[in-house]
Tab-separated table of N, CA and C in Angstrom:
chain	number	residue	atom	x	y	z
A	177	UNK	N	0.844	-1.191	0.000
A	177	UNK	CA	0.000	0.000	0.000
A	177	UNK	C	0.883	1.246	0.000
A	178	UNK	N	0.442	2.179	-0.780
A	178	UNK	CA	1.033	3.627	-1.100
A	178	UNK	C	1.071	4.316	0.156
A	179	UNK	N	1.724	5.079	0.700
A	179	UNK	CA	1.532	5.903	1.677
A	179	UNK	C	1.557	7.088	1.496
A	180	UNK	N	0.345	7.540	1.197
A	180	UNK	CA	-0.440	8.989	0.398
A	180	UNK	C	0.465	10.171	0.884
A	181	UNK	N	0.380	10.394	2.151
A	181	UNK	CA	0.602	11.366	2.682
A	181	UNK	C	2.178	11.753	2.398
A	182	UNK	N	3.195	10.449	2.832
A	182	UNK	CA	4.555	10.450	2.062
A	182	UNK	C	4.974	11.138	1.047
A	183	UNK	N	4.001	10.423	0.001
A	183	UNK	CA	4.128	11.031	-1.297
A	183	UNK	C	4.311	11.970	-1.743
A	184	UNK	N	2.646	12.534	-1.160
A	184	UNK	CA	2.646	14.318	-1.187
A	184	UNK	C	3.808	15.298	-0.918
A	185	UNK	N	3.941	14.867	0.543
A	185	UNK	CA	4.966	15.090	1.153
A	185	UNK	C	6.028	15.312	0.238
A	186	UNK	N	6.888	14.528	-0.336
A	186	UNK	CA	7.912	14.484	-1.505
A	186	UNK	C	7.524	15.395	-2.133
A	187	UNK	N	6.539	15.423	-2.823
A	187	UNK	CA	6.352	16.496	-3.837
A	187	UNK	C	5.921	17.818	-3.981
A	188	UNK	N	5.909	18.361	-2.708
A	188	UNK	CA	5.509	19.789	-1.994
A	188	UNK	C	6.322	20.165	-2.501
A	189	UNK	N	8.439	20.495	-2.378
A	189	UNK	CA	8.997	21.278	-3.066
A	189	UNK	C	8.780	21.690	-4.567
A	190	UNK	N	8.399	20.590	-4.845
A	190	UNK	CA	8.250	20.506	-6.676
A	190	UNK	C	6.990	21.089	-6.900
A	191	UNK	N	5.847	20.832	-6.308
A	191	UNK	CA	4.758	21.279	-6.585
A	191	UNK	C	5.302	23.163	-6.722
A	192	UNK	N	5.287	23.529	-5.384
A	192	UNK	CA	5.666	24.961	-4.606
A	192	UNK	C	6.199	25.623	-6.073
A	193	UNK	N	7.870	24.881	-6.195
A	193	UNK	CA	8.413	25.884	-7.270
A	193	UNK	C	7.768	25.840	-8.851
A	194	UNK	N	6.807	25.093	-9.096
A	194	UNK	CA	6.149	24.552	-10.272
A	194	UNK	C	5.524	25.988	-10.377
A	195	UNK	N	4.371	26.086	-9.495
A	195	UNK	CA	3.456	26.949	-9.334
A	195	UNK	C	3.743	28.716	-9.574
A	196	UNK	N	4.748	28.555	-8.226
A	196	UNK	CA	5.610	29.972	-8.562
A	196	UNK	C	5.973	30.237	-9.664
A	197	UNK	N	6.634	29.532	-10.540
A	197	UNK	CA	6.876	29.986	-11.738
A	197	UNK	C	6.114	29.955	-12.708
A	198	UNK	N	4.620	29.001	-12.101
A	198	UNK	CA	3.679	29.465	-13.559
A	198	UNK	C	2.652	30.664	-13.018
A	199	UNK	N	2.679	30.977	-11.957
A	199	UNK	CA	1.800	32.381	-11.409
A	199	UNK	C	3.010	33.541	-12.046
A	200	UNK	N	4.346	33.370	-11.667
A	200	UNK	CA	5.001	34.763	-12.283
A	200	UNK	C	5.262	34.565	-13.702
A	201	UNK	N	5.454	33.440	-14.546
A	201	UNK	CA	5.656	33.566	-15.878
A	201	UNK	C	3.896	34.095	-16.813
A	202	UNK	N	2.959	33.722	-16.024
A	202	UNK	CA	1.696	33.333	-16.660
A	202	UNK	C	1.131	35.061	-16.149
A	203	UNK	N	1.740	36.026	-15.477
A	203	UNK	CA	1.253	37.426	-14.621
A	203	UNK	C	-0.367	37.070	-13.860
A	204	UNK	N	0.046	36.160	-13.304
A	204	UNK	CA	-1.434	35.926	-12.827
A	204	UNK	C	-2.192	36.469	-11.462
A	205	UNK	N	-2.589	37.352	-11.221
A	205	UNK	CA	-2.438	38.097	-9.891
A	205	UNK	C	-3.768	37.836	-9.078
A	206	UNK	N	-4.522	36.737	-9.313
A	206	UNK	CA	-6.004	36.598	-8.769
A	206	UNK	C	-5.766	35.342	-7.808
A	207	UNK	N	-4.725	34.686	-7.848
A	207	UNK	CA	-4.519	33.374	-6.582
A	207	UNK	C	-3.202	33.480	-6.544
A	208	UNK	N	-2.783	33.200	-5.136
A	208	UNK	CA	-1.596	33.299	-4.609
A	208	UNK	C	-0.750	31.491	-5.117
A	209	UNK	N	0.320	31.388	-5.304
A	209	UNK	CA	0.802	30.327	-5.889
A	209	UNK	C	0.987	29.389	-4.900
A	210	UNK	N	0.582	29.273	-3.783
A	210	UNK	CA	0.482	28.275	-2.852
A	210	UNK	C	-0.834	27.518	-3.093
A	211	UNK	N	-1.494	28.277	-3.225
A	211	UNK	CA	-3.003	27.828	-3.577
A	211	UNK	C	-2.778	27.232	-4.663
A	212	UNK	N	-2.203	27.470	-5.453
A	212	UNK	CA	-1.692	26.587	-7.302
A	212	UNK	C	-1.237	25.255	-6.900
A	213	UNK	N	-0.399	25.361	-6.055
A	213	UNK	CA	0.326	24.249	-5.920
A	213	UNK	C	-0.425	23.267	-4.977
A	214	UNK	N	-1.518	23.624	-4.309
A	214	UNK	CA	-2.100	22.371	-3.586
A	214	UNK	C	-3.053	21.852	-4.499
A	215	UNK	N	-3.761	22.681	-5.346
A	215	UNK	CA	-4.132	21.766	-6.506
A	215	UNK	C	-3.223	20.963	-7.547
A	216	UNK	N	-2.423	21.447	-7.255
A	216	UNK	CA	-1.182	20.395	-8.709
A	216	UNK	C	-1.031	19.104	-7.861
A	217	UNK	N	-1.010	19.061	-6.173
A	217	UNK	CA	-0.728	18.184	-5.473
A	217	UNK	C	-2.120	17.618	-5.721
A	218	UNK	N	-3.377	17.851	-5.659
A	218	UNK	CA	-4.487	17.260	-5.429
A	218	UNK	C	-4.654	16.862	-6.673
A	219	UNK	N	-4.238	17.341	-8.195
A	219	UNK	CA	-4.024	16.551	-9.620
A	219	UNK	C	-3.310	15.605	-9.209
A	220	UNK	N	-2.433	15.480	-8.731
A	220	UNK	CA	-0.870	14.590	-8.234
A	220	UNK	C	-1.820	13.350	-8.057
A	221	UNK	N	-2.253	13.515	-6.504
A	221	UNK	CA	-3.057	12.679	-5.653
A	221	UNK	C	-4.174	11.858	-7.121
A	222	UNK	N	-4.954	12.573	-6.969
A	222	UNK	CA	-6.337	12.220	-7.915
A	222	UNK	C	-5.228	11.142	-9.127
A	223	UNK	N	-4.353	11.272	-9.620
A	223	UNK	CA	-3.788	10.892	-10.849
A	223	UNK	C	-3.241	9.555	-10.131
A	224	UNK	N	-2.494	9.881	-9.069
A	224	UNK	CA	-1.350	8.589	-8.567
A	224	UNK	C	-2.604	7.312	-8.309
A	225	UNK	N	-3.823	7.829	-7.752
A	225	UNK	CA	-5.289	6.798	-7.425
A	225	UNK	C	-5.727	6.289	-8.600
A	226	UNK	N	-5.551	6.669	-9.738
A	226	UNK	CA	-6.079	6.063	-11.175
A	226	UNK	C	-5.254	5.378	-12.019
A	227	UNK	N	-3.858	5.422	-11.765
A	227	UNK	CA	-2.471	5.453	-12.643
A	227	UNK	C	-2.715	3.546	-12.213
A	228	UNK	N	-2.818	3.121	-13.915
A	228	UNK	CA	-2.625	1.706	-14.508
A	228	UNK	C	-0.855	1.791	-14.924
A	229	UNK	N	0.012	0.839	-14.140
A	229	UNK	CA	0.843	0.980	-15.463
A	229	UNK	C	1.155	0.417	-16.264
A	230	UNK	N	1.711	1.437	-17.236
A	230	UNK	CA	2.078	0.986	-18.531
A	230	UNK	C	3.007	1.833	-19.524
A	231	UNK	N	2.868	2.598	-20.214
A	231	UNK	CA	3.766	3.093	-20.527
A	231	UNK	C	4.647	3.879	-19.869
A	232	UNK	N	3.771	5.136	-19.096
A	232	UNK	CA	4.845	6.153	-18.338
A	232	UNK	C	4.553	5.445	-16.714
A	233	UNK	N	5.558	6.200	-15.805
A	233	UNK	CA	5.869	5.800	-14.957
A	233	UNK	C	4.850	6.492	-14.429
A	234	UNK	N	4.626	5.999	-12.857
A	234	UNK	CA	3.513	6.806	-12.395
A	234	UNK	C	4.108	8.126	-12.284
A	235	UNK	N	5.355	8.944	-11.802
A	235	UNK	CA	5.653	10.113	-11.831
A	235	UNK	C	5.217	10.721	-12.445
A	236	UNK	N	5.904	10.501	-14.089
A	236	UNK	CA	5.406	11.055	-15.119
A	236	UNK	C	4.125	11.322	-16.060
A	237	UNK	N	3.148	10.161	-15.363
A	237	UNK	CA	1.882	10.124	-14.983
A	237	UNK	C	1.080	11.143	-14.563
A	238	UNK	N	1.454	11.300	-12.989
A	238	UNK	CA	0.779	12.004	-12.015
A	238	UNK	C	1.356	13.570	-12.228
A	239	UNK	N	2.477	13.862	-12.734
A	239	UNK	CA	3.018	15.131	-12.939
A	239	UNK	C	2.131	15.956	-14.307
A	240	UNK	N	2.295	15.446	-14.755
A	240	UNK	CA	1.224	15.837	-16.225
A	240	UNK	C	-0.549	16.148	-15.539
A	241	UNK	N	-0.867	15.493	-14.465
A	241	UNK	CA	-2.415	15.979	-14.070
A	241	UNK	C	-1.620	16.954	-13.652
A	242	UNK	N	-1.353	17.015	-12.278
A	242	UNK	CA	-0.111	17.706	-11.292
A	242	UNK	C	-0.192	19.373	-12.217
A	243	UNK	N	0.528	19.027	-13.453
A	243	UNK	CA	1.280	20.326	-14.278
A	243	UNK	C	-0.826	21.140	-14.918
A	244	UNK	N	-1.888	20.135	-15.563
A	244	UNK	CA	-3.155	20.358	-15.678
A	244	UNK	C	-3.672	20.826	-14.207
A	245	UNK	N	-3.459	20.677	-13.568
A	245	UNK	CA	-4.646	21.072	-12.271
A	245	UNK	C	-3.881	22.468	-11.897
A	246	UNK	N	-2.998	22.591	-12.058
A	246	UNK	CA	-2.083	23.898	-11.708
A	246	UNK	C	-2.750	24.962	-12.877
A	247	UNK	N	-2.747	24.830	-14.426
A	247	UNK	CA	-3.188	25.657	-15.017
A	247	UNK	C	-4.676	25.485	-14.837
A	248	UNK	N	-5.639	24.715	-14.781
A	248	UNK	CA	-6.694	24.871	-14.625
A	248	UNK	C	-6.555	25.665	-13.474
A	249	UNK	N	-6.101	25.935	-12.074
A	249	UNK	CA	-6.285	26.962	-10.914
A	249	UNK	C	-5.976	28.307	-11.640
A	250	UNK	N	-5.216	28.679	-12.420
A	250	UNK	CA	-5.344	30.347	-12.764
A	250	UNK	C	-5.807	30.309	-13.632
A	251	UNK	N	-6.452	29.626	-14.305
A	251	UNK	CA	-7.509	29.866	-15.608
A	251	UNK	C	-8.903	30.715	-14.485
A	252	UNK	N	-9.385	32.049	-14.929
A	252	UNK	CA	-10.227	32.561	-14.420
A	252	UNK	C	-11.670	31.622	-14.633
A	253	UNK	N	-13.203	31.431	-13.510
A	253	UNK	CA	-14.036	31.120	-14.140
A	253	UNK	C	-14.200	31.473	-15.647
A	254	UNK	N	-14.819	30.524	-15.915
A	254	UNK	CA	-15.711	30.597	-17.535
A	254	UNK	C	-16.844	32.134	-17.563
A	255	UNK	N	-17.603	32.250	-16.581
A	255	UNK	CA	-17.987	32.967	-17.069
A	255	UNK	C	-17.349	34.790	-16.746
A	256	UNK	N	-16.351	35.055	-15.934
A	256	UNK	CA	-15.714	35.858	-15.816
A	256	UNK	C	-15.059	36.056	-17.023
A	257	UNK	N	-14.485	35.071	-17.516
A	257	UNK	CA	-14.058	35.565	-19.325
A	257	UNK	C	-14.697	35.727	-20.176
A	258	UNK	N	-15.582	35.551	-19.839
A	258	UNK	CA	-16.959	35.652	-21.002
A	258	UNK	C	-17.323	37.374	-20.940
A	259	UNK	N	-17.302	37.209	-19.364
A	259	UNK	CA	-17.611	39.096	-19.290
A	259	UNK	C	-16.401	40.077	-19.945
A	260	UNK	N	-15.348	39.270	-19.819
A	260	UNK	CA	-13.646	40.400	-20.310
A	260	UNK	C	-13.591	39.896	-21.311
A	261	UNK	N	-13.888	39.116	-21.904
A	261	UNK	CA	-13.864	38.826	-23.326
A	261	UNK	C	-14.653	40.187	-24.200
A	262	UNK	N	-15.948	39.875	-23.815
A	262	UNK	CA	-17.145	40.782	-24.173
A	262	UNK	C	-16.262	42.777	-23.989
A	263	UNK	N	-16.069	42.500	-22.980
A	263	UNK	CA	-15.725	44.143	-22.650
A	263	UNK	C	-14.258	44.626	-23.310
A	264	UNK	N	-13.652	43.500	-23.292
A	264	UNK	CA	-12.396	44.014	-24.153
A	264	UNK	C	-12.105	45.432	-24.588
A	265	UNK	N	-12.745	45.185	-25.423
A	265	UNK	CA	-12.483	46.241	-26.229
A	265	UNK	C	-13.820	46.899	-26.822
A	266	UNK	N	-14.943	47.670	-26.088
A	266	UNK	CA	-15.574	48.065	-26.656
A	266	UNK	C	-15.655	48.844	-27.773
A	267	UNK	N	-16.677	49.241	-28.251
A	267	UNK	CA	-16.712	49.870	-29.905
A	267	UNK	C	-15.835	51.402	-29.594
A	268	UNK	N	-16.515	52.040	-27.995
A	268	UNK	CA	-15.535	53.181	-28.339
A	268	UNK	C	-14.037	53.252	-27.459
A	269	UNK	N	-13.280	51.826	-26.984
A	269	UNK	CA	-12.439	51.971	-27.379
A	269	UNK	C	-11.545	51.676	-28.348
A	270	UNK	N	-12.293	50.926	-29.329
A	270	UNK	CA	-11.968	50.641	-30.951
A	270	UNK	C	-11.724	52.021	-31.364
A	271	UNK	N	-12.534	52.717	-30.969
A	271	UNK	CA	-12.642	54.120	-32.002
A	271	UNK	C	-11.350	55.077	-31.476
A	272	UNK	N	-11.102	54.939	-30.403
A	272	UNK	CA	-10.071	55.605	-29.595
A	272	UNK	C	-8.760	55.555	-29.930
A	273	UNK	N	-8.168	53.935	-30.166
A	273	UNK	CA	-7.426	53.526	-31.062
A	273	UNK	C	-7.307	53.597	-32.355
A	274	UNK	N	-8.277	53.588	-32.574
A	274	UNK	CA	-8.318	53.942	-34.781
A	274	UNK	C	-7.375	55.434	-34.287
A	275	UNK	N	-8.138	56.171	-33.674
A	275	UNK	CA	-7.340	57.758	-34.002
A	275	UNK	C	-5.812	57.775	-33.861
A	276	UNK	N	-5.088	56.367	-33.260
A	276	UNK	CA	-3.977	56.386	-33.434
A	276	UNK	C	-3.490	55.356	-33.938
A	277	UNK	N	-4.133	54.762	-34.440
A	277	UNK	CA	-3.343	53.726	-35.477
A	277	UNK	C	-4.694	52.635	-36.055
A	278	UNK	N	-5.272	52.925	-37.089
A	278	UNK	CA	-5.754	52.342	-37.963
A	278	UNK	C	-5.998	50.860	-37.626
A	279	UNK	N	-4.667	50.126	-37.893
A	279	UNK	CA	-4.421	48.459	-37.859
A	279	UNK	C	-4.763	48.253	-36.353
A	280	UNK	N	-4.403	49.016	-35.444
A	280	UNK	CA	-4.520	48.286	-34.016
A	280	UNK	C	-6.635	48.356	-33.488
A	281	UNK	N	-7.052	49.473	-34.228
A	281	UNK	CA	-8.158	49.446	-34.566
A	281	UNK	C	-9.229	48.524	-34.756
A	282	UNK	N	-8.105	47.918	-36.232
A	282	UNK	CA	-8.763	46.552	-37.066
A	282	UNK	C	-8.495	45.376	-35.917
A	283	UNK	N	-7.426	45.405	-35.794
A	283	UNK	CA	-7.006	43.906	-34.820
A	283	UNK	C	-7.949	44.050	-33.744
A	284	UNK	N	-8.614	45.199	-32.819
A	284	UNK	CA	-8.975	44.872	-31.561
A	284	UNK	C	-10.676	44.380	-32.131
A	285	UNK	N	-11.168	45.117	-33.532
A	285	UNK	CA	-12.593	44.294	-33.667
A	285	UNK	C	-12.157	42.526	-34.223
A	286	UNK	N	-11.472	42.477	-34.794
A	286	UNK	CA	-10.879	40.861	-34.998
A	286	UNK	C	-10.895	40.111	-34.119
A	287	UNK	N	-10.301	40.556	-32.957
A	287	UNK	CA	-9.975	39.784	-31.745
A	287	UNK	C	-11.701	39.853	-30.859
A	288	UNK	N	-12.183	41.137	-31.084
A	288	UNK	CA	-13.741	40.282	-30.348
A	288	UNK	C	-14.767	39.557	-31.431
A	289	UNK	N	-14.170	39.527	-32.556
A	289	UNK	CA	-15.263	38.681	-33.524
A	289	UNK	C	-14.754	37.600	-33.201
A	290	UNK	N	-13.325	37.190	-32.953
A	290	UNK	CA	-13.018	35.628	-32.893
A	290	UNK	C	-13.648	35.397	-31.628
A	291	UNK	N	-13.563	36.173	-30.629
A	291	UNK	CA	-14.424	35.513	-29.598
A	291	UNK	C	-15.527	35.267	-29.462
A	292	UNK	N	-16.016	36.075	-29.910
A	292	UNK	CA	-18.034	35.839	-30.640
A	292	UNK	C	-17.799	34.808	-31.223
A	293	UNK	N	-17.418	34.560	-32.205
A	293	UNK	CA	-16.886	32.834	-32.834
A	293	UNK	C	-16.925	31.606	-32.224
A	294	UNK	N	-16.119	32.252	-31.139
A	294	UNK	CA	-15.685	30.962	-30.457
A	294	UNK	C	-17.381	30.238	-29.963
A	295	UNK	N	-17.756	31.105	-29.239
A	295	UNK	CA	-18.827	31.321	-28.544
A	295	UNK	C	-19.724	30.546	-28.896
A	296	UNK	N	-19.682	30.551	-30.336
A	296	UNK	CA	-20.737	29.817	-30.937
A	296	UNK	C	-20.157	28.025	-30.892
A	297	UNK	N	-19.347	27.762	-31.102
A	297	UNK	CA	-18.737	26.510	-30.448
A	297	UNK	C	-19.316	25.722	-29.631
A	298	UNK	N	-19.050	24.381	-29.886
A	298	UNK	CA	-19.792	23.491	-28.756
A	298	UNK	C	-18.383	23.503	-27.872
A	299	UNK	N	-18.935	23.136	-26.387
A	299	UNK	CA	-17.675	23.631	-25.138
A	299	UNK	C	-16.398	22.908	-25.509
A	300	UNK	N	-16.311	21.622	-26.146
A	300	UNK	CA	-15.324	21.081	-26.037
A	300	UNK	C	-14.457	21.882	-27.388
A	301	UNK	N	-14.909	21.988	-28.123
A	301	UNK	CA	-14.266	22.710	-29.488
A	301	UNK	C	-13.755	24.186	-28.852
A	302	UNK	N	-14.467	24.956	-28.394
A	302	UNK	CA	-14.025	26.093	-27.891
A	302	UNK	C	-13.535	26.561	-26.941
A	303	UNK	N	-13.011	24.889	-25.774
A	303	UNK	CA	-12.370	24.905	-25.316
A	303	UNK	C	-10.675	24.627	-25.547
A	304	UNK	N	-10.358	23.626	-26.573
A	304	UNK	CA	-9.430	23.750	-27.309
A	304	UNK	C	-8.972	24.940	-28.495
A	305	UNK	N	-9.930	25.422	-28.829
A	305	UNK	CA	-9.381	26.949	-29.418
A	305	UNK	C	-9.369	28.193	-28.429
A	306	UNK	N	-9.612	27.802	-27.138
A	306	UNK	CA	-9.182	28.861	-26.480
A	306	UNK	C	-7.820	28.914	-25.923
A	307	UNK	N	-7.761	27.552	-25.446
A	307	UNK	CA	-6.427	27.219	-25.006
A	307	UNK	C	-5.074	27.164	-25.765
A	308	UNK	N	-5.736	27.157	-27.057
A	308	UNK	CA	-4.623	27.248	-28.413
A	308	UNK	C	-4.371	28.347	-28.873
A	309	UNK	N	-5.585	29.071	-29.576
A	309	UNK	CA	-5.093	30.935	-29.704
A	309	UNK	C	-5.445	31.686	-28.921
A	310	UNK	N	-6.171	31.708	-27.489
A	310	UNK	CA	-5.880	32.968	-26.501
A	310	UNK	C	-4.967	32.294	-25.651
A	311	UNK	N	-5.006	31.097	-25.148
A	311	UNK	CA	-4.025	30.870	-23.660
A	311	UNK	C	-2.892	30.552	-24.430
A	312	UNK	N	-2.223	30.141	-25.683
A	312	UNK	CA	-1.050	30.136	-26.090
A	312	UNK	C	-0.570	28.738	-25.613
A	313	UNK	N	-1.290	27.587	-25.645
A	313	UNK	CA	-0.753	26.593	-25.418
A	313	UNK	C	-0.678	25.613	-26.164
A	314	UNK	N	0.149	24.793	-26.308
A	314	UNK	CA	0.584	23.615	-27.809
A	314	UNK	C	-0.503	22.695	-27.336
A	315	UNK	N	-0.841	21.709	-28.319
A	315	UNK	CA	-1.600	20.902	-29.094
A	315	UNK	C	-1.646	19.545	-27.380
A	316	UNK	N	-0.397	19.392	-27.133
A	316	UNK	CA	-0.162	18.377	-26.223
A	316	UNK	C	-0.679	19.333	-24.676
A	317	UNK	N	-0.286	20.385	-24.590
A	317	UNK	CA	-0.641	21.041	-22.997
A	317	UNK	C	-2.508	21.009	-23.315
A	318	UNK	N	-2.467	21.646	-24.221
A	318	UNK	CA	-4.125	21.785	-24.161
A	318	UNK	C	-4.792	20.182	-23.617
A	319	UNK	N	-4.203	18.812	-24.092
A	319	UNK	CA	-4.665	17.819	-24.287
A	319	UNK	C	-4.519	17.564	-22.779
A	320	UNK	N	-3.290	17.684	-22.356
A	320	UNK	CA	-3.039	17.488	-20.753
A	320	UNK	C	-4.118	18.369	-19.562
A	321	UNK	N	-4.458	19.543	-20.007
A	321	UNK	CA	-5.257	20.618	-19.344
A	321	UNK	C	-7.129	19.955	-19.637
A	322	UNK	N	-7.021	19.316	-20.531
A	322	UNK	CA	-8.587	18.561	-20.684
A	322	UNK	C	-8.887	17.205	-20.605
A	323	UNK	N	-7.228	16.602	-20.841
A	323	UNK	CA	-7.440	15.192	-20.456
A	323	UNK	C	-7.688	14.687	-20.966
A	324	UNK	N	-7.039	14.927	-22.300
A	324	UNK	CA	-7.524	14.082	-23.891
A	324	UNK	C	-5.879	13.710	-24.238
A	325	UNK	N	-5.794	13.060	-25.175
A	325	UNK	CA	-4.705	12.965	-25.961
A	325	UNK	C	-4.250	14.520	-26.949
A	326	UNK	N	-2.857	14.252	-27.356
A	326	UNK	CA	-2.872	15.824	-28.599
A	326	UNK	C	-3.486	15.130	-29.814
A	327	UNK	N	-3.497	13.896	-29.938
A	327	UNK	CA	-3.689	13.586	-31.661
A	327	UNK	C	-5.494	13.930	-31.056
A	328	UNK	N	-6.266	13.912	-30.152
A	328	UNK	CA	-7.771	14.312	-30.014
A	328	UNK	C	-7.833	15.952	-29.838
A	329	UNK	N	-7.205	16.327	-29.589
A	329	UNK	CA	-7.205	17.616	-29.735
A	329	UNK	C	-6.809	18.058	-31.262
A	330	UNK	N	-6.314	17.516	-31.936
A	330	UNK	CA	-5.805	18.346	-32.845
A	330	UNK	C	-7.169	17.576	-34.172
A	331	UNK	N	-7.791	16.577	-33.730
A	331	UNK	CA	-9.324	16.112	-33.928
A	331	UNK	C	-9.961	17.246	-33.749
A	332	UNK	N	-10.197	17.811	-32.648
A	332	UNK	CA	-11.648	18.820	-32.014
A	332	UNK	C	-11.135	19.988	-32.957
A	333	UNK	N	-9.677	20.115	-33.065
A	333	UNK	CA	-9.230	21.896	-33.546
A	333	UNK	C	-9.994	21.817	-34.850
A	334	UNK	N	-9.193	20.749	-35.950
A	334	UNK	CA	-9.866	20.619	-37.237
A	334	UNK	C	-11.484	20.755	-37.438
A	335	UNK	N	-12.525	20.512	-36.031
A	335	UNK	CA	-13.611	20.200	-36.367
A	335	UNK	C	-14.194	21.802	-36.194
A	336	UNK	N	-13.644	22.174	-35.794
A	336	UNK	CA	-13.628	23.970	-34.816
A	336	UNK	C	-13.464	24.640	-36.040
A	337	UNK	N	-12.513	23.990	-36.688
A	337	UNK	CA	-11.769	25.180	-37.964
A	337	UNK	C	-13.040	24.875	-38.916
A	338	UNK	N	-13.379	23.591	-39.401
A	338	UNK	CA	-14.018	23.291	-39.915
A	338	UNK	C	-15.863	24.332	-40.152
A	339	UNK	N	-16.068	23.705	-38.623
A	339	UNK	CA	-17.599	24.267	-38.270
A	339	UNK	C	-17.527	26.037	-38.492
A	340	UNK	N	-15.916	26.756	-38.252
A	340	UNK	CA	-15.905	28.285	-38.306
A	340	UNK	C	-15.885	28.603	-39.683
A	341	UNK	N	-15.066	27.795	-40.651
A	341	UNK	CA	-14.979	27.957	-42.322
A	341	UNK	C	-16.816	28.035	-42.681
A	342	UNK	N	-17.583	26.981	-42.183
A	342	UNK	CA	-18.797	27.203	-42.939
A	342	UNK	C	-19.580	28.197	-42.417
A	343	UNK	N	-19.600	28.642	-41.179
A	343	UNK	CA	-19.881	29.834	-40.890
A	343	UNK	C	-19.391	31.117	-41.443
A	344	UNK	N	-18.467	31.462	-41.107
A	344	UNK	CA	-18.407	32.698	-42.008
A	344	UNK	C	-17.598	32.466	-43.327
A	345	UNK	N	-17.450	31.124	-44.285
A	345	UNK	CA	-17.569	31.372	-45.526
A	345	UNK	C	-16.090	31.030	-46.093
A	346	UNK	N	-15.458	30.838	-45.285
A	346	UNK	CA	-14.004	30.742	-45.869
A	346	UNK	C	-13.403	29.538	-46.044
């Protein structure tokens, strides 16, 4: 039998400096990185209780939820981005910007049409295109952060790109 608490134990330093560096690399200022890191431990935990083995080791296993439960903690609620999504950039500060630069203008209505876009998405599709062009994360983190494989993610992206081409036409 595992001795849970041990475990954890071990992996508090690692968790700790994991966190810290994805709260200061990621500017995340809404949870303190201690709080990050007891969820990467409670991914840890939750992962080491399910872990069959077989290919990876349980470490490398449980570190991958571990590294997912950490970004899922500074990912803001869903619907809090929905509201800063929306407010971004309203029309008059679109207009505010045109008076000084044209293109940055164009880009800030681009950037709330793609999110209106997204929107229209079923959750799992627009959850992988969020995590891909707003959170900036590769094909494999997104897969780790939802708990899919990358070759299924890069399934949902195509179906995303797909369902957005017949919508608006391209």
């Amino acid at each position: 039998m595992v001795d849970e608490n041990a475990m954890l134990r071990d992996k508090i330093p690692l968790a700790m400096s994991l966190a810290s560096k994805l709260v200061w690399q990621r500017n995340v200022f809404w949870i303190e990185y201690q709080d990050v890191a007891q969820e990467g431990l409670i991914g840890y935990l939750e992962a080491s209780r399910r872990y069959q083995p077989g290919d990876a080791s349980l470490n490398t296993y449980a570190m991958d939820r571990c590294n997912g439960a950490m970004l899922d903690a500074i990912r803001p609620p869903r619907s809090s981005i929905r509201i800063d999504e929306r407010s971004m950039c309203s029309l008059d500060d679109a207009l505010d910007i045109a008076s000084d630069d044209g293109r940055k203008w164009a880009d800030a209505i681009a950037v709330k049409e793609i999110y209106a876009a997204f929107d229209l998405l079923p959750d799992q599709q627009r959850d992988v295109m969020r995590l891909i062009y707003i959170d900036d994360c590769s094909m494999l983190d997104a897969g780790k952060t939802l708990g899919v494989t990358e070759g299924r993610v890069s399934q949902i992206h195509k179906a995303a790109i797909k369902k957005l081409r017949e919508k608006y036409g391209h």
